[in-house]
XYZ file of C-alpha atoms in Angstrom:
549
model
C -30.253 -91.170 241.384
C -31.417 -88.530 238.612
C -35.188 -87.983 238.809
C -36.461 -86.313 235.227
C -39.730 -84.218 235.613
C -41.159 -85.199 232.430
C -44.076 -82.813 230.653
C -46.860 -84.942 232.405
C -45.817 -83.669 235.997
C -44.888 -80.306 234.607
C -48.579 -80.319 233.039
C -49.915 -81.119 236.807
C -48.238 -78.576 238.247
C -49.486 -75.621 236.230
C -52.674 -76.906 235.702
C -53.687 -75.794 239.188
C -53.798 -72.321 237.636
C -55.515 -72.335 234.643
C -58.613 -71.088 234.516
C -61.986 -72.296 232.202
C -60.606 -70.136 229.130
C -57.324 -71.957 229.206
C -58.752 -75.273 229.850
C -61.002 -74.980 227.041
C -58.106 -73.864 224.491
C -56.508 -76.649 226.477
C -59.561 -79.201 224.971
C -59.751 -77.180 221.334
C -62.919 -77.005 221.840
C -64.384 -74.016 220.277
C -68.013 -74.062 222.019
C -66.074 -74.120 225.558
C -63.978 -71.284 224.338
C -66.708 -69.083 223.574
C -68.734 -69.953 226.680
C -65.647 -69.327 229.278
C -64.728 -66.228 227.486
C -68.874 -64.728 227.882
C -69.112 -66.095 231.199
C -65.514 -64.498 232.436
C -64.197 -62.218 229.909
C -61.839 -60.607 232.450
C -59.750 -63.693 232.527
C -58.818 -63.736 228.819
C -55.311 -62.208 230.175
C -55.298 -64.978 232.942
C -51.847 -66.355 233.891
C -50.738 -70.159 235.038
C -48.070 -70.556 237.251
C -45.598 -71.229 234.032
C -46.464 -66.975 233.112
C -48.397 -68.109 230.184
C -51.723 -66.707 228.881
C -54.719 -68.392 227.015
C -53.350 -66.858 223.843
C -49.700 -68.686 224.218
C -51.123 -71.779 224.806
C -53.519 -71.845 221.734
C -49.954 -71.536 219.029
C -50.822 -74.651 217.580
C -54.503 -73.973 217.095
C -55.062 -70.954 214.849
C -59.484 -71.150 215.593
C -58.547 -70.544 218.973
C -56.363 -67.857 218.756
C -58.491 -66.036 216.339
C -61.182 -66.186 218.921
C -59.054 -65.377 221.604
C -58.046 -61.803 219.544
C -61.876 -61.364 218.657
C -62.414 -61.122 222.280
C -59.775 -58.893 222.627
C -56.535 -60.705 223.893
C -53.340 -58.732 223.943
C -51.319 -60.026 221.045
C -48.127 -58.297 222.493
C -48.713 -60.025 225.339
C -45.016 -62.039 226.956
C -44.231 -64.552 229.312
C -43.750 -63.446 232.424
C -41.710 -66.307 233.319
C -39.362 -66.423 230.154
C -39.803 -63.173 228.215
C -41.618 -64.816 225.159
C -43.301 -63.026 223.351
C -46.094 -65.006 220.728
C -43.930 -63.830 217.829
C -40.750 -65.435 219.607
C -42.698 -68.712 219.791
C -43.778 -68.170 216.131
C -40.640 -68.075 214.833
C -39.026 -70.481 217.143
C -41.611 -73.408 215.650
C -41.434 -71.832 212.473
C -44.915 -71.680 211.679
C -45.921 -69.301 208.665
C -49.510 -69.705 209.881
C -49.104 -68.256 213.625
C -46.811 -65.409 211.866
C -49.571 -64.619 209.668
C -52.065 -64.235 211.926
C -49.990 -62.107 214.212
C -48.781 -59.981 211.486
C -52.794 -59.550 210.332
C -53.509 -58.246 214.383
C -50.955 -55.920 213.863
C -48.827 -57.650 217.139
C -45.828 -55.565 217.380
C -42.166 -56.469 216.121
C -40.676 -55.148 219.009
C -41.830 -57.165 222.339
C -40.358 -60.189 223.824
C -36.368 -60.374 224.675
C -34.028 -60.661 221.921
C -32.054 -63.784 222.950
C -33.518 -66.689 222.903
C -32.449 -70.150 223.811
C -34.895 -73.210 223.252
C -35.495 -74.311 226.622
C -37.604 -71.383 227.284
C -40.226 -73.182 225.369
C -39.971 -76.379 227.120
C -43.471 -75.843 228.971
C -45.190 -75.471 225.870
C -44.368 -78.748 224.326
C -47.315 -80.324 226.097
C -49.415 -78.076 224.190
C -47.671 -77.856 220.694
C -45.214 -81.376 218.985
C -43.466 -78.832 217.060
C -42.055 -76.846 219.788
C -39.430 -79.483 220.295
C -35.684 -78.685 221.782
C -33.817 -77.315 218.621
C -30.681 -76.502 219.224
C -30.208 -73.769 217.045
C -33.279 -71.902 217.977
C -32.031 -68.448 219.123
C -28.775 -69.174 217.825
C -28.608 -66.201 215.539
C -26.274 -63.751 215.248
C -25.694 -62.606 219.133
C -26.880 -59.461 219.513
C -24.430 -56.538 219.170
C -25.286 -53.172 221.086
C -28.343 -54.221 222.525
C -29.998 -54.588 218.398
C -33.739 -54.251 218.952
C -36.149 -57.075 218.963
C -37.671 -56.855 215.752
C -34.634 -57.190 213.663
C -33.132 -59.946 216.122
C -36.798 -61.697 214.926
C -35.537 -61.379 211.337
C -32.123 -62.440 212.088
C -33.479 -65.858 213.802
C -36.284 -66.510 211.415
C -36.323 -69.301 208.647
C -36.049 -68.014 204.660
C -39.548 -68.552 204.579
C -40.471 -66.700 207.834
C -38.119 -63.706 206.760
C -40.118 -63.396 203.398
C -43.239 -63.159 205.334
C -41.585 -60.750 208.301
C -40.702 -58.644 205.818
C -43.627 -57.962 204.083
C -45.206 -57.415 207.929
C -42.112 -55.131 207.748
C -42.418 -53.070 204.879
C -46.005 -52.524 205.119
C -46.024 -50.778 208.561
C -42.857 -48.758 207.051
C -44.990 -47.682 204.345
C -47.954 -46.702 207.260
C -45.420 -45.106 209.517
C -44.438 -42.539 206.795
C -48.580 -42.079 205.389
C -48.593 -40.969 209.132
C -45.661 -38.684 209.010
C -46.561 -37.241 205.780
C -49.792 -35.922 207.439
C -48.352 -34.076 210.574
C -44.423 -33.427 209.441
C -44.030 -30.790 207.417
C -42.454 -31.349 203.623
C -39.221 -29.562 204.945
C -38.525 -32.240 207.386
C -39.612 -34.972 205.227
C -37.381 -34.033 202.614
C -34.077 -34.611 204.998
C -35.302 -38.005 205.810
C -35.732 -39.322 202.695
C -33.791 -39.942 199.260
C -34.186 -37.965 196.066
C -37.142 -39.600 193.683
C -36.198 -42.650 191.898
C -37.646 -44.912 189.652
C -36.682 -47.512 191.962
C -38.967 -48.712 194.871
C -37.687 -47.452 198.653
C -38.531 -48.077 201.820
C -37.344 -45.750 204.657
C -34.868 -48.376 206.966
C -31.977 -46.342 208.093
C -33.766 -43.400 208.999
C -37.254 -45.173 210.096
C -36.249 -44.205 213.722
C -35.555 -40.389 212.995
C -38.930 -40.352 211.325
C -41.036 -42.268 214.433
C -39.258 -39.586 216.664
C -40.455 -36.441 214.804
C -43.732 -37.440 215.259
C -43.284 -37.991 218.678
C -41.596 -34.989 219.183
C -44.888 -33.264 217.798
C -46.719 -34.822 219.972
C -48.291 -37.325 217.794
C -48.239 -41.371 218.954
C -46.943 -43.510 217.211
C -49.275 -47.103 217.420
C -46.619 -49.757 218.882
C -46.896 -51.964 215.529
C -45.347 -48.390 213.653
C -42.351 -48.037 216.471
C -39.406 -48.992 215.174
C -37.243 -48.595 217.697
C -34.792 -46.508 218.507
C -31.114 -48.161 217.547
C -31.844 -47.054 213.618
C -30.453 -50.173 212.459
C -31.343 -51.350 208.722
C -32.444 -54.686 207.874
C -29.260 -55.418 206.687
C -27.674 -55.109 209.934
C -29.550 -57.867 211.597
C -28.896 -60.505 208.858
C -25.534 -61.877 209.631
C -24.562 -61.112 206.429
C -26.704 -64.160 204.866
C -27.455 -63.554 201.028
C -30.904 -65.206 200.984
C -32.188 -62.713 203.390
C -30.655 -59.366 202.043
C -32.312 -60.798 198.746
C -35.425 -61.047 200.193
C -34.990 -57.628 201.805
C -33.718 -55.928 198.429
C -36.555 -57.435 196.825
C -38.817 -55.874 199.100
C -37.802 -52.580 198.366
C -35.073 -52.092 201.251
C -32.238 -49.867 199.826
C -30.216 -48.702 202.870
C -27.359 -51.579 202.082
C -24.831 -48.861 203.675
C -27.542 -47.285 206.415
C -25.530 -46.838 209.523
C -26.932 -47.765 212.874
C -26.948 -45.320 216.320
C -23.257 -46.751 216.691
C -22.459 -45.523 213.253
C -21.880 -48.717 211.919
C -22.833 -50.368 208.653
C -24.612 -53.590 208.005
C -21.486 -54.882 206.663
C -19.482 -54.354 210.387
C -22.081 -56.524 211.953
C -21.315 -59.087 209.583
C -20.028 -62.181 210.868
C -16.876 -63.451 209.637
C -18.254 -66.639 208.989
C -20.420 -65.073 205.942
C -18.372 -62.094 204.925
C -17.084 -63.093 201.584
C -20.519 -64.046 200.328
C -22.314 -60.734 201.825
C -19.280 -58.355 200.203
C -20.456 -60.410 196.976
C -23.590 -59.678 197.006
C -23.041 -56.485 197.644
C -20.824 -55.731 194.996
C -23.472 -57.406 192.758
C -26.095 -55.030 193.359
C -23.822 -52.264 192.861
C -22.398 -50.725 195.982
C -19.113 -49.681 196.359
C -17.498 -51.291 199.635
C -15.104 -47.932 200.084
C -18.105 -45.985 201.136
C -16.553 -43.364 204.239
C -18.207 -43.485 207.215
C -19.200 -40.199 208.601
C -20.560 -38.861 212.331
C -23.567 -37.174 212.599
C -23.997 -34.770 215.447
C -28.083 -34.460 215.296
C -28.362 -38.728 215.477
C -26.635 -38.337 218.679
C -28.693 -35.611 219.969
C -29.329 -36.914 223.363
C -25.690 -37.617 223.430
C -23.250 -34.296 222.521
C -20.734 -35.323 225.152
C -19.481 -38.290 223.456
C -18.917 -36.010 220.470
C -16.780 -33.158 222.032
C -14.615 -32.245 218.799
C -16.311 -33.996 216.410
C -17.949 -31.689 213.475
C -21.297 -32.328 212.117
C -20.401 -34.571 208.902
C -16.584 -35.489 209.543
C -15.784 -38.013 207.809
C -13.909 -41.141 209.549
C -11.564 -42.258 207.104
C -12.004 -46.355 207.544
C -14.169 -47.928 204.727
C -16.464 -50.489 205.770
C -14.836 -53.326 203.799
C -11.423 -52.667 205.357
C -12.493 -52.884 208.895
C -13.801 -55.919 208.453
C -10.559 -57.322 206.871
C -8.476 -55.686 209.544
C -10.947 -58.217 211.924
C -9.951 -61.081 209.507
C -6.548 -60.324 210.237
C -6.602 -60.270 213.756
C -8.773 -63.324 213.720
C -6.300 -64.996 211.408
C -3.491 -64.373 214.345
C -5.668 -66.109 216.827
C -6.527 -68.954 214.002
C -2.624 -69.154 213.852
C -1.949 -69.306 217.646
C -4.752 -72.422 217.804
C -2.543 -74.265 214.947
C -5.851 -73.605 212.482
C -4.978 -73.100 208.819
C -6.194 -69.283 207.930
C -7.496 -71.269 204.682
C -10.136 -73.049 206.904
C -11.380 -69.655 208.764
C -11.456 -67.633 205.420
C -12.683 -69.795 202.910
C -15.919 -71.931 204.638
C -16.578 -73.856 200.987
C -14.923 -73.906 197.254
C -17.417 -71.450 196.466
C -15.930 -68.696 198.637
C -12.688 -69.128 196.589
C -13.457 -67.299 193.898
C -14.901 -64.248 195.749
C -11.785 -64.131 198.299
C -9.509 -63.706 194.904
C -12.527 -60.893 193.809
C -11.823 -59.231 197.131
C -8.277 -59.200 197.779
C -6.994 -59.393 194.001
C -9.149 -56.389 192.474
C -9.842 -54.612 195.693
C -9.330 -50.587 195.525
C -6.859 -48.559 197.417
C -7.709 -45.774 199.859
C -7.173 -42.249 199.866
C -3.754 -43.363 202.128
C -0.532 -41.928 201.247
C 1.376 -43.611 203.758
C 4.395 -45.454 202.271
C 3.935 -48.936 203.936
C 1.783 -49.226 200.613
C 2.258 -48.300 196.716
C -0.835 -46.145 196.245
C -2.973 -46.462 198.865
C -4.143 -48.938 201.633
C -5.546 -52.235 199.765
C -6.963 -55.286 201.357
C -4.384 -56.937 201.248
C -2.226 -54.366 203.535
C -4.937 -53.801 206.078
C -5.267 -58.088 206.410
C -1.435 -57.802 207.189
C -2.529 -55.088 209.653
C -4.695 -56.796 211.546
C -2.352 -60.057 211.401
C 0.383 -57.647 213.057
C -1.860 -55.982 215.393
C -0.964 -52.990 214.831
C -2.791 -50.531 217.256
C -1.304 -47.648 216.043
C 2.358 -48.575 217.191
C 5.109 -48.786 214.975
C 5.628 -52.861 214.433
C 9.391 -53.427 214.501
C 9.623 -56.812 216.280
C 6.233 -57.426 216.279
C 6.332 -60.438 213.626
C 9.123 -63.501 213.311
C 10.378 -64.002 209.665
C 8.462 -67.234 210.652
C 5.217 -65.710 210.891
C 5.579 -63.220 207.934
C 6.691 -66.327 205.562
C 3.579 -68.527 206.867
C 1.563 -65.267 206.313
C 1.925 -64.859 203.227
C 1.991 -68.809 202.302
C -1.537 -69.066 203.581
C -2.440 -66.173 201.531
C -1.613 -67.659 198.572
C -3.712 -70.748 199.366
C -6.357 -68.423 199.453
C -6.194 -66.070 196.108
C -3.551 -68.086 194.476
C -0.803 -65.259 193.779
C 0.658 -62.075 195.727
C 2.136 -58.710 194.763
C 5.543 -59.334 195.902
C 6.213 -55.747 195.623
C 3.320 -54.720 197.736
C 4.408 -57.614 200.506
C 8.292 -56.835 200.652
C 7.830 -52.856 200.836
C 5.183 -53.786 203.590
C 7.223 -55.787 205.858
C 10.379 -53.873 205.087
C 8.233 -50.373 206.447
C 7.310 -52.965 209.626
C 10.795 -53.870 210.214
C 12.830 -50.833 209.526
C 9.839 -49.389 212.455
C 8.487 -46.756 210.324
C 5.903 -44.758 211.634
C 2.586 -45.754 209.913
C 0.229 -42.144 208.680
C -2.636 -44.059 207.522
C -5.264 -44.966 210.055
C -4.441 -45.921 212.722
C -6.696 -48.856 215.025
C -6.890 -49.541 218.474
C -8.690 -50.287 221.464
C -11.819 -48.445 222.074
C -14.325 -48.610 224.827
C -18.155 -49.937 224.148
C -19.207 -46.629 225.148
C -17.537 -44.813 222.156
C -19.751 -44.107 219.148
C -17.076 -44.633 215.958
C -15.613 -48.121 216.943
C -16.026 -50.545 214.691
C -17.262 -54.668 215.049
C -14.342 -57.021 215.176
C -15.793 -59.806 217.745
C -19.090 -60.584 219.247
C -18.877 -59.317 222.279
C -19.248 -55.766 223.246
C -15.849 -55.292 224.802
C -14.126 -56.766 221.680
C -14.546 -53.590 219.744
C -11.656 -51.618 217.852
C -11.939 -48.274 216.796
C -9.891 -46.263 213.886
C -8.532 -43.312 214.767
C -9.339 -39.991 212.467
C -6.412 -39.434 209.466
C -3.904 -37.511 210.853
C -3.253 -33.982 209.120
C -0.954 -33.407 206.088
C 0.841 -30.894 208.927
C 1.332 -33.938 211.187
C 1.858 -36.149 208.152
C 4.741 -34.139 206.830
C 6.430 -33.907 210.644
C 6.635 -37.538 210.638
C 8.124 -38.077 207.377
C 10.887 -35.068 208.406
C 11.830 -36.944 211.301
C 11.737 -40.359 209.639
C 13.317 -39.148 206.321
C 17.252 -40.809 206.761
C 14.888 -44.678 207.194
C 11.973 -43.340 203.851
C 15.286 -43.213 201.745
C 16.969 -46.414 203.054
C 12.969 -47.809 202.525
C 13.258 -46.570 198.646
C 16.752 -47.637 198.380
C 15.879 -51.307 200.045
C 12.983 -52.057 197.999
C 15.008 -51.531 194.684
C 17.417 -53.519 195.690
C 15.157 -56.501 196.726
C 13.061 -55.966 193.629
C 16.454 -56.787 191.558
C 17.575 -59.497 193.665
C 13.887 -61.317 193.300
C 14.577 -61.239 189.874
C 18.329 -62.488 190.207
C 18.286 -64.853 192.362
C 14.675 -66.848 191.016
C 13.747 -67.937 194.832
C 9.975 -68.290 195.538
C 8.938 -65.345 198.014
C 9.116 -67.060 201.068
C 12.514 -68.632 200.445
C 13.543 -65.113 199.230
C 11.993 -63.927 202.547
C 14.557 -66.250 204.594
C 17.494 -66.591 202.389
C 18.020 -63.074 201.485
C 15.396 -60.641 202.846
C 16.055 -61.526 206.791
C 19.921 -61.341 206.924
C 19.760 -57.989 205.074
C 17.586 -56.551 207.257
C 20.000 -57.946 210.044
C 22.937 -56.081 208.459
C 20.856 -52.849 208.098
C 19.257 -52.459 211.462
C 22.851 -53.209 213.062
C 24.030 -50.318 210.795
C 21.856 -48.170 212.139
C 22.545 -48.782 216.168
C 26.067 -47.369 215.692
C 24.496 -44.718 212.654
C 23.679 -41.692 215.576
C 27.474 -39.518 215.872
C 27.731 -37.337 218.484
C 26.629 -34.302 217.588
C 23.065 -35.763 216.664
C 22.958 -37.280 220.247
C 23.737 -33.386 221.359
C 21.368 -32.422 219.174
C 18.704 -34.654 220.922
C 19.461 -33.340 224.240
C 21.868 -36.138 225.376
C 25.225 -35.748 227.601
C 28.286 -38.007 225.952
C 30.287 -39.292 228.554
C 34.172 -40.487 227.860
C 35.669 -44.004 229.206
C 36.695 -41.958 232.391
C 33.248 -41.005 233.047
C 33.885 -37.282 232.116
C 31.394 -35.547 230.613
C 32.616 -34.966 226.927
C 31.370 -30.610 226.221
């Protein structure tokens, strides 16, 4: 037998620890309010035995709660229980009025935990119908590094909750640097902030930097000013939803590229799920996607041994864009292992069609000279990447002909056409086990500061390696020259015989492209003679077991 403890025997058992200022909320009855809060004014922070104070329980009735912060109730206040802050409960019921009214107390944006699941609030549906058990409440984007409460708020909140977060938002930006620009001196300042515009900007990426030279002078900054310390934009927090960078762009937030204390942009954080629509919008406002992402010694002051050879301003190669579509093609691996067509995980509705053939069709290369690509790394070459899981190993053997022809099939569901040129010369460099120059990905731990997003959870993190120098560059393509020629000579021949024999690429890819490569591999097992294998270090050994000098 299942017994349910329904809200009526929950209500019992807390109610043995409410005092007369909760009761009276309790009753909405404004004349008992006032008279328990003059006759005990201590107990205005008063707990029950669910953690809750007067001021949680009066969410649904605004009077009350105005009287409660007249008398001086802590609007920061959580459960003690759960975690909750009010602003968590505002935004899990969605009210615009209990937001408002928080915002106008100045409550700050950074109390209360940042994951929240629904039946937290389960207590307080005797007091408020809305709070009811939604399922998606605190079903945001999961938080990433520990992100900071106040942009997990924004990332959880409804359109019309973000517009009015965001205003909260902006407006203690714009009070955080009236305070700075009264105790920092212009010489600071001027580091923190961009050259004058005519356009409207609100300090994001560097808001952190700017709340810790004050405190570094000694001068407080009032909780509702803090924000935080993981220097994450707005645009990190947003899961890459359109509507709310809108509403954010619109509000005078420029840092679209602002890197976090991980050194990651907004666009790394960004779901797969909404990545084709974010890069869009992105691109519409005007920002290239190839931006380099850089270190930077004096955000990681507190942390120089995690940077031991890195200089102040060194540049990691990886674009934003591209480490994202190396995650798509990783992802698209596991999509293929579960039997799920990469056309389903890509391309959510018909309107992400279009942008997917913006993206991969019209993308731009890299500064990459590696020859598994024409003239640079594109999109295209890094989704193969990914797909082949690279991890800075040479791939020969790594992909079936199977999985190279379904590859690129899928693809073309996607964005309709394919370089053939780019494809062949890319899975000829795989299979001939060339060594790749470009960067190079793998596994990184949580701990390390330039990894980059590819999952959700912390562990699942990849991390591109620095480019390698032209010295280095050059070695490899000395000691790999005999397999770059038979590369060149390869690819002429299979652009001639595409054209010959009139085969769509994958049956090219079976017919003709997989029993030459057959014929040339076994070539080169018998290619070494001896003196090479002397040359190499290597004893040669006759049928008599002699060695051969």
């Amino acid at each position: 037998m299942v017994v349910h403890v329904g809200p009526s025997i929950a209500h019992v058992l807390s109610a043995t620890q409410r005092n007369e200022i909760m009761l009276a909320v309790m009753k909405r009855s404004e004349n008992d309010l006032r008279q328990a809060i003059a006759l005990s004014p201590h107990e205005i922070h008063g707990r029950d035995s669910g953690g809750w104070t007067a001021l949680h329980l009066s969410v649904n009735w605004p009077t009350g709660m105005l009287i409660l912060i007249e008398a001086g109730a802590d609007v920061d206040c959580v459960g003690t229980v759960v975690g909750r802050s009010l602003l968590d409960i505002g935004i899990g019921i969605d009210s615009v009025e209990l937001l408002r009214i928080l915002g106008e107390a100045d409550c700050s944006f950074a109390k209360g935990s940042d994951s929240c699941q629904w039946y937290y609030l389960r207590t307080l549906e005797l007091y408020d119908p809305r709070i009811i058990a939604r399922e998606e409440y605190g079903h945001g984007p999961i938080s990433h590094h520990g992100r900071s409460s106040l942009y997990s708020k924004l990332s959880t909140a409804s359109t019309t909750m973000a517009q009015l977060l965001v205003i909260f938002i902006a407006n203690r930006r714009e009070r955080l640097c009236n305070l700075a620009f009264e105790k920092v001196p212009s010489s600071v300042l001027a580091r923190l902030f961009p050259r004058k515009t005519d356009e409207p900007y609100i300090i994001d990426e560097k808001a952190s930097r700017l709340a810790q030279e004050l405190t570094s002078r000694g001068i407080a900054v009032p909780p509702a000013l803090n924000p935080g310390k993981r220097g994450e934009t707005g645009y990190h927090a947003i899961s890459g939803r359109p509507e709310l960078a809108e509403i954010l762009w619109n509000a005078g937030f420029r840092d679209v590229n602002g890197r976090d204390s991980c050194n990651m942009t907004p666009l790394m954080c960004c779901p797969i799920e909404t990545l084709l629509r974010f890069i869009d919008w992105c691109l519409g406002k005007g920002f290239a996607l190839n931006l380099d992402i850089e270190q930077d010694r004096a955000w990681y002051s507190g942390n120089a041994d995690e940077l031991d050879g890195l200089r102040p301003g060194q540049p990691l190669e990886t674009e934003s864009v591209y480490c994202k579509i190396y995650a798509l093609g990783s992802l698209e691996k596991y999509h293929r292992s579960a039997q799920k067509p990469f056309v389903d995980m890509l391309v959510s509705c018909e309107t992400d069609r279009p942008i997917a053939q913006k993206i991969f069709m019209a993308s731009p290369t890299d500064s990459c000279i590696c020859a598994c690509s024409i003239s640079g790394c594109t999109t295209r070459t890094f989704l193969f990447k990914g797909f082949n899981d690279l991890r800075g190993r040479p791939c020969s053997g790594y992909l079936t002909t199977r999985d190279m022809i379904k590859f690129y099939s899928d693809f073309e569901d996607v964005c309709s056409s394919l370089d053939a040129a780019e494809y062949l010369r890319l899975i000829t460099f795989e299979r001939l086990g060339l060594t790749h120059t470009c960067c190079r990905p793998h596994w990184a731990r949580h701990s390390q500061k330039s990894h980059i997003c590819i999952g959700r959870e912390q562990r699942n993190t990849v991390q591109f390696s620095r480019p390698m120098s032209l010295s280095e560059i050059e070695e490899i393509r000395d000691e790999e020259l005999a397999d770059l020629q038979k590369l060149a000579e390869l690819l002429v021949e299979f652009e001639a015989k595409v054209v010959e024999l009139d085969l769509p690429i994958p049956d090219f890819i079976s017919q003709y492209w997989e029993p030459r490569m057959e014929q040339v591999l076994q070539e080169n097992e018998g290619s070494l003679d001896k003196e090479t294998l002397r040359e190499l270090g290597m004893k040669i050994y006759s049928s008599e077991g002699t060695a051969d000098l």
